[in-house]
Coordinates of C-alpha atoms in Angstrom, one line a residue:
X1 CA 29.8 36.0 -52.1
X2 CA 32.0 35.2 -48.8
X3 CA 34.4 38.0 -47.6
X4 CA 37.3 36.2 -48.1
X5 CA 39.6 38.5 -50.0
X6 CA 40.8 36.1 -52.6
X7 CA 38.9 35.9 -55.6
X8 CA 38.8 32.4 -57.5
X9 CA 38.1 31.8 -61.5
X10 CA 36.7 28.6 -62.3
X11 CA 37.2 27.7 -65.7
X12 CA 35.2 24.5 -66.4
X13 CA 32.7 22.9 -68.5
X14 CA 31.8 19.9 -66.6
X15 CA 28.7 21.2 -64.7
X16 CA 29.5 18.6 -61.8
X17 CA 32.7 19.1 -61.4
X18 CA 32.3 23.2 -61.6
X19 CA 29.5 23.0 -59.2
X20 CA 31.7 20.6 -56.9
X21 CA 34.1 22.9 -56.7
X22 CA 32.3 25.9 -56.5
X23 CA 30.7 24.8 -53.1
X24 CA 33.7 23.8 -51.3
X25 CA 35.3 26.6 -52.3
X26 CA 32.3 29.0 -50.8
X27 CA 32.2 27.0 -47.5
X28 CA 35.9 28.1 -47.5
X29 CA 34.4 31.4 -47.6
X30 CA 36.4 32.6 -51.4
X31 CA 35.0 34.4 -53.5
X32 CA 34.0 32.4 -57.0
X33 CA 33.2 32.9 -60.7
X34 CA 32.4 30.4 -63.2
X35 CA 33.5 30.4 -67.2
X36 CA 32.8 27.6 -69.3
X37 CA 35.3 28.1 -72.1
X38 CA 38.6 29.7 -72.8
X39 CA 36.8 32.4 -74.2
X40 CA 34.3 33.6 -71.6
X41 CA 37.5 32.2 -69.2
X42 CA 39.7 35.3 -70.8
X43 CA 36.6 38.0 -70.5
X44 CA 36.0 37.5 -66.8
X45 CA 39.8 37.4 -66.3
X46 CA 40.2 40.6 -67.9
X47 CA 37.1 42.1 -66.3
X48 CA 37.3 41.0 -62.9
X49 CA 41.0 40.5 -61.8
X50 CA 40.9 37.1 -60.1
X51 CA 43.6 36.3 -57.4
X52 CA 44.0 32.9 -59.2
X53 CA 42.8 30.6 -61.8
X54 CA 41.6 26.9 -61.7
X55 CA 41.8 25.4 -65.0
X56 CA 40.7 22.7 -67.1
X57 CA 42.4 21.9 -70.3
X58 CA 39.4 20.0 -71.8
X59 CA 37.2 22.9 -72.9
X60 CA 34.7 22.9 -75.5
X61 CA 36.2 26.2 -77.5
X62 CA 39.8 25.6 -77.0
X63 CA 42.6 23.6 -75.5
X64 CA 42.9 25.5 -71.9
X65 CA 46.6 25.3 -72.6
X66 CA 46.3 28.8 -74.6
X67 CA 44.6 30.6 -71.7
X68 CA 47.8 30.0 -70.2
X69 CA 49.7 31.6 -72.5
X70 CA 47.3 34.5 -73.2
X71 CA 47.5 35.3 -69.3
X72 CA 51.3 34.3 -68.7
X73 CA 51.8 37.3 -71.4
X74 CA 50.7 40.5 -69.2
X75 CA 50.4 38.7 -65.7
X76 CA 51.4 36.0 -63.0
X77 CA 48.4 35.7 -61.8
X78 CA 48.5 31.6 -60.3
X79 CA 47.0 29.2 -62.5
X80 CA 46.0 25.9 -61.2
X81 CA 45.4 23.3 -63.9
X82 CA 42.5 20.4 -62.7
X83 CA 42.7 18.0 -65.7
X84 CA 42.0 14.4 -66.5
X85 CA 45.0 14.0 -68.6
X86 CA 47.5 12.3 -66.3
X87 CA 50.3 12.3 -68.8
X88 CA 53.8 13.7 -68.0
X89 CA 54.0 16.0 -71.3
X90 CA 50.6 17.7 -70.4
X91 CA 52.0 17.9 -66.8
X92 CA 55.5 19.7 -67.7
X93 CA 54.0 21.9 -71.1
X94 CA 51.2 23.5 -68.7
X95 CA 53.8 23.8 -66.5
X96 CA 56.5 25.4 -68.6
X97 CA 53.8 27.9 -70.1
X98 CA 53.6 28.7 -66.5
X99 CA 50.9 27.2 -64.6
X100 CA 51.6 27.4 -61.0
X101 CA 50.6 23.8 -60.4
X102 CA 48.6 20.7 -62.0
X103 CA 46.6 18.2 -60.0
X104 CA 45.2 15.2 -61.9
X105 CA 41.3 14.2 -62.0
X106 CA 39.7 12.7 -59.5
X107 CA 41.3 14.8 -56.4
X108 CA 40.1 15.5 -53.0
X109 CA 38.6 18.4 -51.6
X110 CA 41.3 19.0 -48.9
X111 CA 43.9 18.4 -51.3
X112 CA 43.1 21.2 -53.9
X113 CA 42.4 23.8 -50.8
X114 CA 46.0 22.6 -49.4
X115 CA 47.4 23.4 -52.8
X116 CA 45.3 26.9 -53.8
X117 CA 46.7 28.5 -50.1
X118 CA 50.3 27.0 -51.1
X119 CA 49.7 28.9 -54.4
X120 CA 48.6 31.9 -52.9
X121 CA 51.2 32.1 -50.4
X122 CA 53.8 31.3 -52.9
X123 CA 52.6 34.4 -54.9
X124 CA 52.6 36.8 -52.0
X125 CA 55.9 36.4 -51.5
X126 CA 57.2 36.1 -55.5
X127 CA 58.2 39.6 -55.8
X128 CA 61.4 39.0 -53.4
X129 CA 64.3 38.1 -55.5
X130 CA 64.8 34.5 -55.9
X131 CA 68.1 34.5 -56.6
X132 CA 68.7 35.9 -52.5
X133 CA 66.2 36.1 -50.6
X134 CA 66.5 37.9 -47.2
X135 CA 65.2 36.3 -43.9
X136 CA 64.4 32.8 -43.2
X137 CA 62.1 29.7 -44.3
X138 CA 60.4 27.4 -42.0
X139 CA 58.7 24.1 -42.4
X140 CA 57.8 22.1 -39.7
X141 CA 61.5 21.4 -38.0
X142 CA 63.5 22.7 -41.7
X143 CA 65.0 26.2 -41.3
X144 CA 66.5 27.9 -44.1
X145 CA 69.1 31.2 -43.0
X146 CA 69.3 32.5 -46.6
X147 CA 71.4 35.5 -45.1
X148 CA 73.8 33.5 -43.7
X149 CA 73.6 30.1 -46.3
X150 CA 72.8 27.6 -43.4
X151 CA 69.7 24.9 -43.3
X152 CA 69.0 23.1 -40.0
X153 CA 66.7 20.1 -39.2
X154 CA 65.6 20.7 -35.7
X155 CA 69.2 21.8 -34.0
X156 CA 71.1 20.0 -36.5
X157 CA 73.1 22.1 -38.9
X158 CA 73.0 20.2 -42.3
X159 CA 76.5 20.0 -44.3
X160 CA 75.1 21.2 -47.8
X161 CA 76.9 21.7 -50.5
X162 CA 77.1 25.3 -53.0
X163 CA 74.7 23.2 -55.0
X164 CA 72.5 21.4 -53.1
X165 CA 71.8 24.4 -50.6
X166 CA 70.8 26.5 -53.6
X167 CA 68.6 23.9 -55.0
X168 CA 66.8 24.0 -51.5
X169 CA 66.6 27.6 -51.4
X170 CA 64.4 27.9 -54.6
X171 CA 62.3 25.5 -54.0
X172 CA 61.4 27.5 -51.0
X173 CA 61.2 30.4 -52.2
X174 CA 58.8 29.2 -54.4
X175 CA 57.4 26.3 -52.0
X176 CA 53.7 24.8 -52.9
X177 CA 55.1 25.3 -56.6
X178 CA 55.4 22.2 -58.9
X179 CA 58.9 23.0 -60.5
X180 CA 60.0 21.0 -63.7
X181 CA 63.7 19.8 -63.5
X182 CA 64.1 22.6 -66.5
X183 CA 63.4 25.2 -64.3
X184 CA 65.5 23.7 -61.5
X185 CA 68.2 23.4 -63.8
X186 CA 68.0 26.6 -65.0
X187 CA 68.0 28.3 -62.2
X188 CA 70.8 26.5 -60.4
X189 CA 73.2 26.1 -63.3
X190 CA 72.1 28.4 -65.6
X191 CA 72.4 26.0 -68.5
X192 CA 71.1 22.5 -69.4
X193 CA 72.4 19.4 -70.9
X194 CA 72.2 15.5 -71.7
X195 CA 72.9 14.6 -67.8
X196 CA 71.1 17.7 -66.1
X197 CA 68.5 15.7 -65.2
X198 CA 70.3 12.8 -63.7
X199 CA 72.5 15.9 -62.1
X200 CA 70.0 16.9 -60.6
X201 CA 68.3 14.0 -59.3
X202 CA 71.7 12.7 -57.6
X203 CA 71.4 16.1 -56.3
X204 CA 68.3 15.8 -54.4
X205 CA 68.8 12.0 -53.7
X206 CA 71.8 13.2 -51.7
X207 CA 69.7 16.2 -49.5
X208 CA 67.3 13.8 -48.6
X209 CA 69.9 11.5 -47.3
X210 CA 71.6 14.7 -45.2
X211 CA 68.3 15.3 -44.4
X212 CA 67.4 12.4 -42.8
X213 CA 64.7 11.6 -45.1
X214 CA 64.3 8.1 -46.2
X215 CA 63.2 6.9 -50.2
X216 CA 59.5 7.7 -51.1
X217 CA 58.8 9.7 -47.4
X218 CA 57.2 12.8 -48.4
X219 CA 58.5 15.0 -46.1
X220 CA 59.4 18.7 -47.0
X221 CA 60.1 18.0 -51.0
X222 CA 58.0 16.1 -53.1
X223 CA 59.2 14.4 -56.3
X224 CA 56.5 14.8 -59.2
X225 CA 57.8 12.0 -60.9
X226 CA 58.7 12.8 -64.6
X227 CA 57.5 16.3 -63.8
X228 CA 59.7 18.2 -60.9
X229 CA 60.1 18.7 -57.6
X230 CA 57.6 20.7 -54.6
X231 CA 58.7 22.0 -51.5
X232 CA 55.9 21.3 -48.9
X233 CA 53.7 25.0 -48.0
X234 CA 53.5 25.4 -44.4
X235 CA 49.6 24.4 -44.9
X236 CA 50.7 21.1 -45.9
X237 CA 52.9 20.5 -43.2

């Protein structure tokens, strides 16, 4: 085992794809154990502590959508869902049940080690309070002043609204998550009906636009369509 100091769970039960994995993520110098169902998935979780989960949903004992929940009941340990189901309603349950993020089968190598620092990251700092954070976010030329409520794009102050500048401010506090528009909604208004969605949407559709960001650039937020929304990890950048 490397001397990385993160420790990686593997929960798969396609030997190529486990193996895949498992090599890259070595070369990256992590640290790696293997489980092959929910079962022996749960065992080496509780035994060895890992810093974060990748999980499939397909496994042979159970749906891996129950190890979520067994671990999301004592811990937030990250959980990183690798799945062939590309559907939106697998996308936003794993989500809701609080998976940290879900990336569709096939994907590529840089991709998921883009996405497991963003998760990591993310978790170091989820113990400051989301609702106001102290300090300041960066992202290639986005600040966020949370003390003082301001966003600038290079120089450029941006004219947000109450709204809009809180929706920016958790998804960076939270940034390499995958968000659904629930937990956006919740968070910002605190309650959710018929139009929240589209509420939010017009939302976002307007920051981009102050922003400078034209329609399907993915630059700082991305839109997982049906699913949320992701503010970019500085790895991404």
């Amino acid at each position: 085992m490397g001397n990385n100091k993160f420790k990686i769970l593997i929960v798969e039960d396609e030997t190529n794809i486990k193996s895949f994995i498992k090599a890259n993520l070595e070369t990256s110098d992590y640290q790696v154990l293997c489980a092959e169902t929910c079962e022996l998935g749960m065992m080496m979780y509780a035994s060895h502590h890992p810093d974060l989960i990748l999980l499939d949903l397909g496994l042979p004992d159970r749906d891996g959508m129950s190890l979520i929940q067994e671990v999301r009941e004592t811990d937030t340990v990250p959980i990183i869902v690798l799945s062939a189901r590309s559907n939106e309603r697998d996308k936003v349950e794993a989500l809701d049940l609080g998976a940290n993020d879900y990336i569709t089968k096939p994907f590529g190598t840089e991709e998921l080690l883009a996405r497991i620092r963003a998760v990591l990251r993310s978790h170091r700092h989820s113990e400051e309070d989301e609702s106001s954070p102290d300090g300041k976010f960066r992202l290639q030329d986005l600040l966020i002043d949370y003390d003082t409520r301001q966003v600038f794009v290079g120089k450029e102050e941006i004219d947000l609204t109450q709204t809009e500048y809180n929706i920016m401010a958790f998804l960076s506090v939270h940034a390499g998550k995958v968000l659904t528009y629930a937990a956006i909604i919740q968070a910002v208004w605190g309650y959710s009906d018929y139009g929240s969605v589209k509420k939010l949407q017009v939302n976002m559709k307007n920051i981009r636009k102050k922003m400078g960001v034209t329609p399907g650039e993915k630059r700082y937020i991305i839109n997982e369509l049906g699913v949320g929304y992701r503010m970019l990890a500085e790895d991404e950048a």
